[in-house]
CSV table of C-alpha atoms in Angstrom, one decimal:
chain,number,residue,atom,x,y,z
A,1,MET,CA,98.2,181.2,38.6
A,2,GLY,CA,99.1,177.5,38.0
A,3,TYR,CA,97.5,174.6,39.9
A,4,ARG,CA,94.9,175.6,42.5
A,5,ARG,CA,93.1,173.1,44.6
A,6,PHE,CA,89.4,172.5,44.1
A,7,THR,CA,87.4,173.3,47.2
A,8,GLU,CA,84.0,172.2,48.5
A,9,LYS,CA,82.5,175.2,46.6
A,10,THR,CA,83.9,173.9,43.3
A,11,THR,CA,81.0,172.8,41.1
A,12,LEU,CA,81.3,169.7,38.8
A,13,SER,CA,80.9,171.9,35.8
A,14,ASP,CA,83.8,174.2,36.9
A,15,ALA,CA,86.0,171.2,37.8
A,16,ARG,CA,85.3,169.5,34.5
A,17,GLU,CA,86.1,172.5,32.4
A,18,SER,CA,89.3,173.3,34.4
A,19,ALA,CA,90.5,169.7,34.0
A,20,GLU,CA,89.6,169.6,30.3
A,21,TYR,CA,91.7,172.8,29.8
A,22,THR,CA,94.6,171.1,31.5
A,23,VAL,CA,94.2,168.0,29.3
A,24,GLU,CA,94.2,170.1,26.1
A,25,ALA,CA,97.1,172.2,27.2
A,26,LEU,CA,99.2,169.1,28.1
A,27,GLY,CA,98.3,167.5,24.8
A,28,ALA,CA,99.4,170.6,22.9
A,29,TYR,CA,102.8,170.8,24.5
A,30,PRO,CA,105.5,169.4,22.1
A,31,HIS,CA,107.0,166.7,24.5
A,32,LYS,CA,105.6,163.2,24.9
A,33,SER,CA,106.3,163.0,28.6
A,34,VAL,CA,104.2,166.1,29.2
A,35,GLN,CA,101.4,165.0,26.8
A,36,ALA,CA,101.2,161.6,28.6
A,37,LEU,CA,100.2,163.4,31.8
A,38,GLY,CA,96.8,164.1,30.5
A,39,SER,CA,95.8,160.4,30.3
A,40,ALA,CA,95.1,160.1,34.0
A,41,ILE,CA,93.0,163.2,34.0
A,42,GLU,CA,91.1,162.1,30.9
A,43,ALA,CA,90.3,158.8,32.6
A,44,VAL,CA,88.5,160.6,35.5
A,45,LEU,CA,86.8,162.9,33.1
A,46,ALA,CA,85.4,159.9,31.2
A,47,SER,CA,83.6,158.8,34.4
A,48,LEU,CA,81.8,162.1,34.9
A,49,ASP,CA,79.0,161.6,32.3
A,50,ALA,CA,77.7,158.6,34.2
A,51,LEU,CA,77.8,160.5,37.5
A,52,GLU,CA,76.0,163.5,36.0
A,53,GLY,CA,73.4,161.0,34.7
A,54,GLY,CA,73.0,159.6,38.2
A,55,ARG,CA,72.6,163.1,39.6
A,56,ARG,CA,69.9,163.9,37.0
A,57,ARG,CA,68.0,160.7,37.8
A,58,ALA,CA,68.2,161.4,41.5
A,59,ARG,CA,66.9,165.0,40.9
A,60,ARG,CA,64.0,163.7,38.8
A,61,LEU,CA,63.2,161.2,41.5
A,62,THR,CA,63.2,164.0,44.1
A,63,ILE,CA,60.8,166.0,41.9
A,64,ARG,CA,58.5,163.0,41.4
A,65,ALA,CA,58.5,162.3,45.2
A,66,ASN,CA,57.8,165.9,46.1
A,67,ALA,CA,54.9,166.0,43.6
A,68,HIS,CA,53.4,162.7,44.9
A,69,VAL,CA,53.7,163.9,48.5
A,70,ARG,CA,52.1,167.2,47.8
A,71,THR,CA,49.3,165.6,45.7
A,72,TRP,CA,48.4,163.1,48.3
A,73,ASP,CA,48.6,165.7,51.0
A,74,GLY,CA,45.9,167.6,49.1
A,75,VAL,CA,43.9,164.4,48.4
A,76,SER,CA,44.0,163.5,52.1
A,77,ASP,CA,42.8,167.0,53.1
A,78,ASP,CA,39.9,166.6,50.7
A,79,LEU,CA,39.0,163.3,52.2
A,80,VAL,CA,39.0,164.6,55.7
A,81,ARG,CA,36.7,167.4,54.7
A,82,ASP,CA,34.4,165.0,52.9
A,83,LEU,CA,34.4,162.6,55.8
A,84,VAL,CA,33.4,165.4,58.2
A,85,LYS,CA,30.3,166.0,56.1
A,86,ASP,CA,29.3,162.4,56.1
A,87,VAL,CA,29.9,161.9,59.8
A,88,LEU,CA,28.0,165.0,60.6
A,89,GLY,CA,25.1,163.7,58.5
A,90,ALA,CA,25.2,160.4,60.4
A,91,VAL,CA,25.0,162.2,63.8
A,92,ARG,CA,22.6,164.9,62.6
A,93,GLN,CA,25.1,167.7,62.8
A,94,ASP,CA,26.0,167.1,66.5
A,95,ARG,CA,29.7,167.7,66.8
A,96,ALA,CA,29.5,166.6,70.4
A,97,ALA,CA,28.2,163.1,69.5
A,98,PRO,CA,30.6,160.2,70.5
A,99,LEU,CA,30.8,159.1,66.9
A,100,PHE,CA,32.0,162.5,65.6
A,101,THR,CA,34.5,162.9,68.4
A,102,ALA,CA,35.8,159.4,67.8
A,103,PHE,CA,36.6,160.4,64.3
A,104,PHE,CA,37.7,163.9,65.1
A,105,PRO,CA,39.1,164.3,68.6
A,106,SER,CA,40.7,167.5,67.4
A,107,GLN,CA,39.4,170.1,65.0
A,108,PRO,CA,39.1,168.7,61.4
A,109,SER,CA,40.9,171.8,60.2
A,110,GLU,CA,43.9,171.0,62.4
A,111,ILE,CA,44.1,167.5,60.9
A,112,ALA,CA,43.9,168.9,57.4
A,113,ALA,CA,46.7,171.3,58.2
A,114,MET,CA,49.1,168.5,59.2
A,115,SER,CA,51.9,167.4,57.0
A,116,LEU,CA,51.2,164.2,55.1
A,117,SER,CA,53.4,162.1,57.4
A,118,LEU,CA,51.2,163.0,60.4
A,119,GLU,CA,47.9,163.2,58.5
A,120,VAL,CA,48.3,159.6,57.2
A,121,GLU,CA,48.5,158.3,60.7
A,122,GLU,CA,45.3,160.2,61.5
A,123,LEU,CA,43.7,158.5,58.5
A,124,ALA,CA,44.8,155.1,59.8
A,125,ARG,CA,43.3,155.9,63.2
A,126,MET,CA,40.0,156.9,61.5
A,127,LEU,CA,40.1,153.6,59.6
A,128,THR,CA,40.0,151.7,63.0
A,129,VAL,CA,37.1,153.9,64.1
A,130,LEU,CA,35.3,153.1,60.8
A,131,ALA,CA,35.7,149.4,61.5
A,132,ALA,CA,34.1,149.6,65.0
A,133,LYS,CA,30.7,148.0,65.4
A,134,THR,CA,29.3,151.3,66.7
A,135,THR,CA,30.0,152.9,63.3
A,136,PRO,CA,27.0,152.9,60.9
A,137,ALA,CA,27.3,150.4,58.1
A,138,GLU,CA,26.6,153.1,55.6
A,139,LEU,CA,29.8,154.9,56.6
A,140,ARG,CA,31.9,151.8,56.6
A,141,LYS,CA,30.6,150.9,53.1
A,142,ALA,CA,31.3,154.4,51.7
A,143,TRP,CA,34.6,155.0,53.4
A,144,THR,CA,36.6,151.8,54.0
A,145,ALA,CA,38.0,151.5,50.5
A,146,ARG,CA,38.6,155.3,50.1
A,147,LEU,CA,40.5,155.6,53.4
A,148,SER,CA,42.5,152.4,52.8
A,149,SER,CA,43.5,153.5,49.3
A,150,ALA,CA,44.5,157.0,50.5
A,151,ILE,CA,46.6,155.5,53.3
A,152,GLU,CA,48.3,153.2,51.0
A,153,GLU,CA,49.1,155.8,48.3
A,154,SER,CA,50.2,158.4,50.9
A,155,ARG,CA,52.6,156.0,52.6
A,156,ALA,CA,53.9,155.0,49.2
A,157,ALA,CA,54.5,158.7,48.4
A,158,LEU,CA,56.3,159.2,51.7
A,159,ALA,CA,58.5,156.1,51.1
A,160,LEU,CA,59.3,157.4,47.6
A,161,ARG,CA,60.4,160.7,49.2
A,162,LYS,CA,62.6,158.9,51.7
A,163,SER,CA,64.2,156.9,48.8
A,164,ALA,CA,64.7,160.1,46.8
A,165,ILE,CA,66.5,161.8,49.7
A,166,ALA,CA,68.8,158.9,50.0
A,167,ALA,CA,69.4,158.8,46.2
A,168,HIS,CA,70.1,162.5,46.0
A,169,ALA,CA,72.6,162.3,48.9
A,170,GLU,CA,74.4,159.3,47.3
A,171,ALA,CA,74.6,161.1,43.9
A,172,GLU,CA,76.0,164.2,45.5
A,173,ALA,CA,78.5,162.2,47.4
A,174,ASP,CA,79.6,160.4,44.2
A,175,ILE,CA,80.1,163.8,42.6
A,176,ALA,CA,82.1,165.1,45.5
A,177,ARG,CA,84.4,162.1,45.4
A,178,ALA,CA,84.8,162.5,41.6
A,179,ILE,CA,85.8,166.1,42.1
A,180,GLU,CA,88.4,165.0,44.7
A,181,ARG,CA,89.8,162.4,42.3
A,182,LEU,CA,89.9,165.0,39.5
A,183,ASP,CA,91.8,167.3,41.8
A,184,ARG,CA,94.2,164.6,42.8
A,185,VAL,CA,95.2,163.7,39.3
A,186,ARG,CA,95.6,167.4,38.5
A,187,ARG,CA,97.9,167.8,41.5
A,188,ASN,CA,99.9,164.8,40.4
A,189,ALA,CA,100.3,166.4,36.9
A,190,ASP,CA,101.4,169.6,38.6
A,191,GLY,CA,104.1,167.8,40.5
A,192,ALA,CA,105.3,166.0,37.3
A,193,LEU,CA,105.4,169.3,35.5
A,194,THR,CA,107.5,170.8,38.3
A,195,SER,CA,110.0,168.0,37.9
A,196,PHE,CA,110.0,168.4,34.1
A,197,ALA,CA,110.6,172.1,34.4
A,198,ALA,CA,113.5,171.5,36.8
A,199,GLN,CA,115.1,168.9,34.6
A,200,ASN,CA,114.7,170.9,31.4
A,201,ALA,CA,115.6,174.4,32.8
A,202,ARG,CA,112.1,175.9,32.2
A,203,SER,CA,111.0,179.1,33.8
A,204,ALA,CA,109.5,179.2,37.3
A,205,ASP,CA,106.0,179.9,35.9
A,206,PHE,CA,106.2,176.9,33.5
A,207,ASN,CA,103.3,175.1,35.1
A,208,ASP,CA,101.0,178.1,34.9
A,209,ARG,CA,100.2,177.6,31.2
A,210,PHE,CA,98.6,174.2,31.9
A,211,PHE,CA,96.0,175.4,34.3
A,212,PRO,CA,93.3,178.0,33.6
A,213,THR,CA,93.0,181.0,35.8
A,214,SER,CA,89.7,181.8,37.5
A,215,SER,CA,87.3,184.1,35.9
A,216,GLY,CA,88.4,187.7,36.3
A,217,ALA,CA,92.0,186.8,36.9
A,218,SER,CA,94.6,188.6,34.8
A,219,SER,CA,98.2,188.2,33.8
A,220,ALA,CA,100.8,190.6,32.8
A,221,LYS,CA,102.3,188.1,30.3
A,222,LYS,CA,100.8,188.3,26.9
A,223,SER,CA,101.4,184.6,26.3
A,224,ALA,CA,99.3,183.7,29.4
A,225,ALA,CA,96.2,185.6,28.2
A,226,PRO,CA,94.4,182.6,26.5
A,227,ALA,CA,94.4,180.8,29.8
A,228,GLY,CA,92.6,183.6,31.6
A,229,GLY,CA,88.9,183.8,32.3
A,230,ASP,CA,86.5,181.2,30.8
A,231,PRO,CA,88.6,178.4,29.3
A,232,THR,CA,85.8,177.7,26.8
A,233,LYS,CA,86.1,181.1,25.2
A,234,PRO,CA,88.6,181.9,22.4
A,235,SER,CA,91.1,184.6,23.0
């Protein structure tokens, strides 16, 4: 099949293995000018470990951020439910009391059902209600620190998620650029091989041996069989 361009669907693993095959095939060929073509490809391959490490770190950051957001979403829900009980106790179970409606202008269950990014703003609003002079001192004493801490931790979790999204996008962009660079040096090698074949009267399919075929591809030439399918498997 010869050189085939990587596409947006090409994974880093597939690109790496394809390029590694080309480097090994070039190195095995008994001519120094052909062997030398692998150096540029090898240089790009050498950069991939750091990029894969960056991708793994970004993925772990995403996992951490999602875990923190989900945890504090649940903690915030629990706080809302507990606060409902204490406010109802302060107003003798009168849900129409001004104090209760100040804390919960909508159904508490609706607040608990919100995403954390919306719920934390409701908690912040409740904190201002808590600070009002009309709010019983017992409620302020019991809830000011709890609400403040929940707001701080929830906002930190949301900020972490924002950072994780940016880090993931950056890591994936770095990977995409690396695949493009890898494809470019492969394409350059293919062009050099074409010139070498013309100068040395090699067959028209000379370049094919230096590039693995895709999985499932086949060749009628016996000598091309080792380049078929998975380049990591022996023939």
